[in-house]
Coordinates of N, CA and C in Angstrom, one line a residue:
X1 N -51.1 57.9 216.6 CA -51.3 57.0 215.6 C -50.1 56.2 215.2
X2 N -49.0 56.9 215.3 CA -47.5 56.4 215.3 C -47.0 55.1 215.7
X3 N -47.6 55.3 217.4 CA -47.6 54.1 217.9 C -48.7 53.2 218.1
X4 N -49.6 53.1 217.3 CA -50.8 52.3 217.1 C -51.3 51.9 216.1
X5 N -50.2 51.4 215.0 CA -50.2 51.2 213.3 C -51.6 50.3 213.2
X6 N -52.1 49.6 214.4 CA -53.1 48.1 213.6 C -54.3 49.7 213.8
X7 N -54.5 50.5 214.9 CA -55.5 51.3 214.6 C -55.6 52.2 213.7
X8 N -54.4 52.6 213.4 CA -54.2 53.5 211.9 C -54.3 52.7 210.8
X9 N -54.0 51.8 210.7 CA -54.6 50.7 209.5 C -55.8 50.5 209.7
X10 N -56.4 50.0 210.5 CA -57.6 49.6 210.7 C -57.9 48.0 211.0
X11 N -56.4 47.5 211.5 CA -56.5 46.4 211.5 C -56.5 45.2 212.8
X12 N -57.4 46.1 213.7 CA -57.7 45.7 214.7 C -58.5 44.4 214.7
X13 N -58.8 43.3 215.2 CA -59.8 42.4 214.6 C -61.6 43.0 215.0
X14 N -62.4 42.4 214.2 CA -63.4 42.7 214.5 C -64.4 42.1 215.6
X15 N -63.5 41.5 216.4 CA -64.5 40.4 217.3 C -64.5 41.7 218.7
X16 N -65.4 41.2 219.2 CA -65.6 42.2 220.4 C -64.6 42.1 221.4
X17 N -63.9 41.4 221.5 CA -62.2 42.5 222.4 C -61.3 43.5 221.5
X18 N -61.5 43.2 220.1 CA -60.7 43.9 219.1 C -61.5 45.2 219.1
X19 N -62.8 45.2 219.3 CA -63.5 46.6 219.3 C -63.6 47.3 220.5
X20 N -63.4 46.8 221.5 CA -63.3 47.3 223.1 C -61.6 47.9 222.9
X21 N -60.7 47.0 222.3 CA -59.4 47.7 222.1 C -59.1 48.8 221.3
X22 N -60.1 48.9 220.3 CA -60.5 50.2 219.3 C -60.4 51.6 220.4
X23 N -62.1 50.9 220.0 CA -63.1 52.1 221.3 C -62.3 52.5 222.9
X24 N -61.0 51.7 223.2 CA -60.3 52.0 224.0 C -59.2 53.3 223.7
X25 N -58.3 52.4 222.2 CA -57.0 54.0 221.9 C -58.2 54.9 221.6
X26 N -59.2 54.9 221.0 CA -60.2 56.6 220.3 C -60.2 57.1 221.3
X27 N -61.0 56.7 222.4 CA -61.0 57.6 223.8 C -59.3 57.8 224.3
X28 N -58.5 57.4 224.6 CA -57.6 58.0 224.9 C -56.8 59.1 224.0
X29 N -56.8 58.5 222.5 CA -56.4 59.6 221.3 C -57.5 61.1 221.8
X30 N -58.5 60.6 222.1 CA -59.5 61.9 221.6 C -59.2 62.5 223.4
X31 N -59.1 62.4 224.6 CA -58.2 63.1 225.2 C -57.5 64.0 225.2
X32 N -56.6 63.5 224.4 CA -55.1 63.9 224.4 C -55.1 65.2 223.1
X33 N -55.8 64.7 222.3 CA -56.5 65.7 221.0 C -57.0 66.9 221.8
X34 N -58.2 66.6 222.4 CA -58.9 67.6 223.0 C -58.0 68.6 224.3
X35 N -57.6 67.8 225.3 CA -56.3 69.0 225.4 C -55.4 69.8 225.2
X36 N -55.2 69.3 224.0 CA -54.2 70.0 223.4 C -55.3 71.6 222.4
X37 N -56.3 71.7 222.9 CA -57.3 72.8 222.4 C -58.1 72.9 221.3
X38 N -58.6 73.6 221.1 CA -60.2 73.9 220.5 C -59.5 73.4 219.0
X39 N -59.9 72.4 218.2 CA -61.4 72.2 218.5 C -61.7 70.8 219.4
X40 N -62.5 71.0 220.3 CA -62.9 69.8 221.0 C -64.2 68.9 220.2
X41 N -63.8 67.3 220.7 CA -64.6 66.2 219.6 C -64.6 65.9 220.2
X42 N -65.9 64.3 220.3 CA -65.9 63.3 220.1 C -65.1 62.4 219.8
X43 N -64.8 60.9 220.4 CA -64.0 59.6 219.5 C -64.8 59.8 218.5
X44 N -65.8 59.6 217.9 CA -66.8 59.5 216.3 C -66.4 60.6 216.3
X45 N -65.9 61.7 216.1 CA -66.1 62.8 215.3 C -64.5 62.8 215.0
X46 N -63.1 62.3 215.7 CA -61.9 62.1 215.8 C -61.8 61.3 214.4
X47 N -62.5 60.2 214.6 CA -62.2 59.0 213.8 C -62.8 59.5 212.9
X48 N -63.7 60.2 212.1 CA -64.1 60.5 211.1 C -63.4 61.6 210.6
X49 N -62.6 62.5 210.9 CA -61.5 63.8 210.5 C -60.9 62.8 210.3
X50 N -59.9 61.7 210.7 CA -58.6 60.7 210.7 C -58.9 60.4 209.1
X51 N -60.1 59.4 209.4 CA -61.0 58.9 207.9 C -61.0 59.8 206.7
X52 N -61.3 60.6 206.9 CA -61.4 62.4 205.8 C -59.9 62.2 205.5
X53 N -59.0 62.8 206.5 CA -57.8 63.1 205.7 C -56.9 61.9 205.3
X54 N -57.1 60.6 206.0 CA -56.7 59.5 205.3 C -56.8 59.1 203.7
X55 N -58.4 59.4 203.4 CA -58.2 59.4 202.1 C -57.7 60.1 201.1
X56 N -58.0 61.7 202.2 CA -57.3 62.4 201.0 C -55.8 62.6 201.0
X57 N -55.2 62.2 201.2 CA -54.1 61.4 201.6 C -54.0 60.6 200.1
X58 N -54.8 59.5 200.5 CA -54.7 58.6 199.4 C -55.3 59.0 197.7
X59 N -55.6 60.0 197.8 CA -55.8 60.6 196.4 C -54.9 61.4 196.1
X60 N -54.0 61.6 197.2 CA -52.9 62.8 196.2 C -51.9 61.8 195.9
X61 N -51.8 60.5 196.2 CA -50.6 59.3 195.9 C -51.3 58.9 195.1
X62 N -52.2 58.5 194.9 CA -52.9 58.2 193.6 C -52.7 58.9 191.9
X63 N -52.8 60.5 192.8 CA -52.9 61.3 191.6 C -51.7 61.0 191.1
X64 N -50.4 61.6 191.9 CA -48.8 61.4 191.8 C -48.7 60.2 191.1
X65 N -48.8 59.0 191.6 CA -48.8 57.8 190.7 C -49.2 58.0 189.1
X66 N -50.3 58.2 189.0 CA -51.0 58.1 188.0 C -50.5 59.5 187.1
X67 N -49.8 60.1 187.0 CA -49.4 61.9 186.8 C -48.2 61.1 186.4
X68 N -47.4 60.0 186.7 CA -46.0 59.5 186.8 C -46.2 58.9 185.4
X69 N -47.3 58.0 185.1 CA -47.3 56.8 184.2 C -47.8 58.0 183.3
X70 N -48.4 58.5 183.3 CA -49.3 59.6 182.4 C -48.2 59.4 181.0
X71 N -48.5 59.9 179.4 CA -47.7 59.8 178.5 C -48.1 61.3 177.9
X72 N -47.2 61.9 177.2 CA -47.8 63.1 176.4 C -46.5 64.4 176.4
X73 N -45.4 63.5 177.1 CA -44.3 64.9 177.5 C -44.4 65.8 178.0
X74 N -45.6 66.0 178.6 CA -45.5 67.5 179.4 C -44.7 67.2 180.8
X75 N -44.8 68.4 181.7 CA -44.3 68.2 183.3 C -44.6 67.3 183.8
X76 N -44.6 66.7 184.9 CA -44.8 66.0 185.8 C -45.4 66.6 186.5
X77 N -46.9 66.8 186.8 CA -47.4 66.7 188.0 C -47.6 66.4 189.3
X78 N -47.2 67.2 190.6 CA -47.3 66.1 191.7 C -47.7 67.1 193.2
X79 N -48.5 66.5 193.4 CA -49.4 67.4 194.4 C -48.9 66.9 195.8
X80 N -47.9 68.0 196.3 CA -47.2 68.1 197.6 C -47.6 67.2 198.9
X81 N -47.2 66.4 199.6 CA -47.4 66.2 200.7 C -46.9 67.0 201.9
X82 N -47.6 67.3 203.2 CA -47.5 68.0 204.0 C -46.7 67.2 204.8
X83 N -46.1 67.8 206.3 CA -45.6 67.2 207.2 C -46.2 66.3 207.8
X84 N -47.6 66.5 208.1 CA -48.8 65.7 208.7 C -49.2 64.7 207.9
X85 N -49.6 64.8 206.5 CA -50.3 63.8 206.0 C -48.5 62.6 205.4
X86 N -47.3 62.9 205.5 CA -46.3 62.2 205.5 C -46.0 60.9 206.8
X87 N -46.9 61.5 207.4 CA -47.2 61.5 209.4 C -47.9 60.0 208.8
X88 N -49.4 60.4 208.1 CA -50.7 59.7 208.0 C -50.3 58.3 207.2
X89 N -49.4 58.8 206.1 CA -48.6 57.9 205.1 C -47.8 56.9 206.1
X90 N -47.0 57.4 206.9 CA -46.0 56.2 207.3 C -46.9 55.2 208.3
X91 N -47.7 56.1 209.0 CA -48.5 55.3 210.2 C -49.7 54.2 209.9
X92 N -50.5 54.8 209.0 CA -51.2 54.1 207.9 C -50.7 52.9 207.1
X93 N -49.4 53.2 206.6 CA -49.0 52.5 205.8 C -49.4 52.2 204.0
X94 N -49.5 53.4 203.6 CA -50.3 53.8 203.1 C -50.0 53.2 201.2
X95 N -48.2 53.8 201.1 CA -46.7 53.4 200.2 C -47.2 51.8 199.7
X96 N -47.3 50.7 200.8 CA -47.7 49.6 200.7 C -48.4 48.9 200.1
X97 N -49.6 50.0 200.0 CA -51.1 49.5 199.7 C -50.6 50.2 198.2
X98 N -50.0 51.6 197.5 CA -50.4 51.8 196.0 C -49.0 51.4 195.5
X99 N -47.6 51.3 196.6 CA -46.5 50.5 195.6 C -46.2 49.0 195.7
X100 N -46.6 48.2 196.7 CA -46.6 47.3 196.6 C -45.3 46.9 197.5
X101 N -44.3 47.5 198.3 CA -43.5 46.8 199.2 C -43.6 45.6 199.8
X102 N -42.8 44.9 199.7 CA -42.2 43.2 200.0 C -42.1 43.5 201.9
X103 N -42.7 42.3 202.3 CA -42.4 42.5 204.2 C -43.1 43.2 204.5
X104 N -44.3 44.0 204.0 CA -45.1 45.1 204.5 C -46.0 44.4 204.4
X105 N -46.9 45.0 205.5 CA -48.7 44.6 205.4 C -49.0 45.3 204.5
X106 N -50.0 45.1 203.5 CA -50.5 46.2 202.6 C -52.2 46.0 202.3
X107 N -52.7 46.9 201.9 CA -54.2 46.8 201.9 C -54.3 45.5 200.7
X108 N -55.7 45.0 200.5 CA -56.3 44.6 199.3 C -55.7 43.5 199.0
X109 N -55.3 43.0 197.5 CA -54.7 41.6 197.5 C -53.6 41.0 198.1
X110 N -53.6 40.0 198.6 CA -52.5 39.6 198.8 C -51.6 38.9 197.7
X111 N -50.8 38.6 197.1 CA -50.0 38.0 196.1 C -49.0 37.5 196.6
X112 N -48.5 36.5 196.1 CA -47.0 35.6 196.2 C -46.0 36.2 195.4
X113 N -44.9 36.5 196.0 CA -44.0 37.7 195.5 C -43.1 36.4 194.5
X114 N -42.8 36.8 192.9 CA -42.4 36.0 191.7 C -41.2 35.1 192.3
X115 N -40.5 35.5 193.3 CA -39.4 34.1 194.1 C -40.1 32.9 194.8
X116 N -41.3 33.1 195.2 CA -42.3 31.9 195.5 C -42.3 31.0 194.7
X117 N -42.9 31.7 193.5 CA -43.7 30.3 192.7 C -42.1 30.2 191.9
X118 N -41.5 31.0 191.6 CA -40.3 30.1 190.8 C -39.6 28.9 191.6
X119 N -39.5 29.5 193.0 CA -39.0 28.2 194.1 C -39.8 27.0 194.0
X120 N -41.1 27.2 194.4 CA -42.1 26.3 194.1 C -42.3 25.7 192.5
X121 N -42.0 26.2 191.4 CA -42.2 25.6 190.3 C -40.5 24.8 190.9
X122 N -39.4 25.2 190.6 CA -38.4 24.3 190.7 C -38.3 23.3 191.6
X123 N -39.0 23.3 192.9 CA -38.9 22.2 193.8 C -40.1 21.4 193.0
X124 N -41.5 21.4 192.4 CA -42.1 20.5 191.8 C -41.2 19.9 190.7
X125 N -40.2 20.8 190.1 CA -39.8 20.3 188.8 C -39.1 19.3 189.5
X126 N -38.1 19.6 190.1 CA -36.9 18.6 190.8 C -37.4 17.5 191.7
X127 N -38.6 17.7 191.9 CA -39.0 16.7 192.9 C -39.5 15.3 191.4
X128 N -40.2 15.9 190.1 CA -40.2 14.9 189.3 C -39.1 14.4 188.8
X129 N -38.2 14.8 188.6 CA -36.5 14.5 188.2 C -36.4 13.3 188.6
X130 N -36.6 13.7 190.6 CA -36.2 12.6 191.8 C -36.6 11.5 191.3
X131 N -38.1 11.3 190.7 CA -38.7 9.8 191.0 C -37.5 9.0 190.1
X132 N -36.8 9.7 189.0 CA -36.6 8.4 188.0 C -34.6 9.0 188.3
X133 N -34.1 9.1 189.2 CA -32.8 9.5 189.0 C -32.1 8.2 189.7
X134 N -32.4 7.3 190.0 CA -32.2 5.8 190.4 C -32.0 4.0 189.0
X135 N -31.5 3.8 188.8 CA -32.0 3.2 187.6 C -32.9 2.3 187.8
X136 N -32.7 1.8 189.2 CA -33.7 0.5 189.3 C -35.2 1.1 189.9
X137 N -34.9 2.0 190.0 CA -36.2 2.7 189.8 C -37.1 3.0 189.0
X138 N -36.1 3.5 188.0 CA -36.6 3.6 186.8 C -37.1 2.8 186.0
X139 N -36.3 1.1 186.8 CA -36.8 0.0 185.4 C -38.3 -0.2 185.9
X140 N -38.4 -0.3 187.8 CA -39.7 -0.5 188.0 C -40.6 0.4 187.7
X141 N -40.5 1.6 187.3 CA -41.5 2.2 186.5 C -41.3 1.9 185.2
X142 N -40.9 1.4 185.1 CA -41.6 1.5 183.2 C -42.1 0.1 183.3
X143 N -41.3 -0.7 184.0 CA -41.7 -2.3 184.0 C -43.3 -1.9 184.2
X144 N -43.5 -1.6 185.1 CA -44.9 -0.9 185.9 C -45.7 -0.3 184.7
X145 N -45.3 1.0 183.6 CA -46.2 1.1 182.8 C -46.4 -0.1 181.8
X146 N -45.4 -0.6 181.1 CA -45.6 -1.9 180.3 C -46.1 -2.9 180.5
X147 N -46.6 -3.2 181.9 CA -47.1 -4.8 182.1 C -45.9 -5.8 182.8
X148 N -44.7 -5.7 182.4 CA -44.0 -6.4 183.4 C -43.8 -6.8 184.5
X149 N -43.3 -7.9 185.1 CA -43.5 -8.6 186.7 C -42.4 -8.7 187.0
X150 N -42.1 -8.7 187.8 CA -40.5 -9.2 188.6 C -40.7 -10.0 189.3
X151 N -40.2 -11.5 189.3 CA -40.4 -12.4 190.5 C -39.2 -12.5 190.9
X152 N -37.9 -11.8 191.0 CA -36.9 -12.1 191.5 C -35.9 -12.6 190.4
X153 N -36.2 -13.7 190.1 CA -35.1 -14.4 189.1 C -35.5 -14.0 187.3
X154 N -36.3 -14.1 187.3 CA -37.4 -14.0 185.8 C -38.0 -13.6 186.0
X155 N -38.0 -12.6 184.4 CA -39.0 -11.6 184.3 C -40.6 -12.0 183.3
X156 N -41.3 -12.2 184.2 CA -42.8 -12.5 182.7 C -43.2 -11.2 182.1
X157 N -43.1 -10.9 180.9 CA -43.5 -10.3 180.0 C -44.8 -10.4 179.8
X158 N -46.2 -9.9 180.1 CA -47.6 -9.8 179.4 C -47.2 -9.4 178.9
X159 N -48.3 -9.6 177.3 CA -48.2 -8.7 176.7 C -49.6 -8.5 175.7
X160 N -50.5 -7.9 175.3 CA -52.0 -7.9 175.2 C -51.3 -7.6 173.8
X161 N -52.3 -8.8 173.0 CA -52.2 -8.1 171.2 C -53.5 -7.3 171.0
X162 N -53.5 -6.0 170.2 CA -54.8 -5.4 170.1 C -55.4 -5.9 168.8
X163 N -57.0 -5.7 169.0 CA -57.8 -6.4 168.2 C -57.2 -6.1 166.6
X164 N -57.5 -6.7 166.0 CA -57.1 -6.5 164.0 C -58.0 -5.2 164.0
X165 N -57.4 -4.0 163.2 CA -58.2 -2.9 162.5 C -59.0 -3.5 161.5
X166 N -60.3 -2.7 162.0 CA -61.6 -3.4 160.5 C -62.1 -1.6 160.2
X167 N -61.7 -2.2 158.4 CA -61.9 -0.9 158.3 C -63.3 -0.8 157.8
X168 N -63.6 0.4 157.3 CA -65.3 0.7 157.1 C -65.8 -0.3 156.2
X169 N -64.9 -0.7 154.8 CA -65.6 -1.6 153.9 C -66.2 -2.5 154.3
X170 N -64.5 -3.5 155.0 CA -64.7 -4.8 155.8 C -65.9 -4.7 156.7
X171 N -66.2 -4.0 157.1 CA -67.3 -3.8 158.4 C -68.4 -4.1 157.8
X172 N -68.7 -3.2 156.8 CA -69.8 -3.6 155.4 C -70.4 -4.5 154.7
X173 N -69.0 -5.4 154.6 CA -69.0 -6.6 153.7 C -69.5 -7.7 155.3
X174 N -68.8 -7.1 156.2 CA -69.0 -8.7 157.2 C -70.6 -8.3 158.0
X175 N -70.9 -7.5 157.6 CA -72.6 -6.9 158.3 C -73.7 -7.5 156.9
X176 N -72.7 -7.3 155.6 CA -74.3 -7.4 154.6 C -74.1 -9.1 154.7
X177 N -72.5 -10.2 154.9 CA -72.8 -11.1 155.2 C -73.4 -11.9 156.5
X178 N -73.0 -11.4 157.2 CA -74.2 -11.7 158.6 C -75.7 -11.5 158.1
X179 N -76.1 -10.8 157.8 CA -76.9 -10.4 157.6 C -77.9 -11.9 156.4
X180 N -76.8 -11.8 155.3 CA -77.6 -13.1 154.5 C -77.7 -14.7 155.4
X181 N -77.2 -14.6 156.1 CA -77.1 -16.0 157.0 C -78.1 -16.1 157.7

């Protein structure tokens, strides 16, 4: 399994050469298993012991984890790993999946590790800096939001006056006179 981490993960693909390459290491693992003496298996009966103690595996890292955060001041709890299931841990990759190691494949979500998005927030920030760190750049944007033209020599100024504010009364008084006409 040492040397076959995508089959100890389980991250073989699932298209039918990735399962011919499966169903290929089982039979050779389950070989090599079975000469080495009793008890003799099956690949299905190989992969399902693997499966069994993989998890439990992952429940004694679980517990440990969880025994770690626990609050209350007593001992520390932590239920021993064997030589073998240390074996299952490294090959599996197991550390990955419940601590979260950077560069590792790990089970379950994937996340952007916090130097991503801060890179990424600072290159969006610096990239809006960029648009206006020019002056005449700058004047053509604002000229641009205000209505301004540049023909070269002279500049025309639009400029829109907004309608007179009519307040409620006035609205009142100019409706009840419409109104008598």
């Amino acid at each position: 399994m040492a040397n076959h981490t995508d089959l100890a993960k389980n991250l073989l693909p699932s298209t039918s050469q990735g399962k011919a390459r499966s169903n290929q290491l089982w039979e050779q693992l389950t070989s090599k298993l079975n000469a080495s003496g009793p008890p003799v298996k099956d690949a299905k009966a190989w992969r399902k012991v693997y499966a069994d103690q993989k998890q439990n595996v992952k429940k004694k890292i679980c517990f440990n984890k969880s025994s770690i955060k626990k609050t209350g001041g007593g001992p520390f709890k932590e239920k021993i790993l064997s030589q073998v299931e240390e074996q299952i841990v490294a090959a599996a990759g197991l550390e990955a999946s419940v601590d979260g190691l950077t560069n590792v494949k790990s089970f379950g979500f994937q996340s952007k590790p916090v130097e991503d998005i801060v890179s990424a927030t600072t290159q969006e920030n610096s990239r809006d800096i960029s648009l206006f760190s020019d002056d005449e750049e700058m004047q053509e944007n604002i000229s641009s939001l205000i209505g301004t033209e540049d023909d070269g020599e002279k500049e025309k100024t639009v400029t829109k006056k907004a309608p007179p504010k009519i307040y409620k009364k006035e609205r009142e008084t100019k409706t009840i006179l419409l109104k008598k006409i």
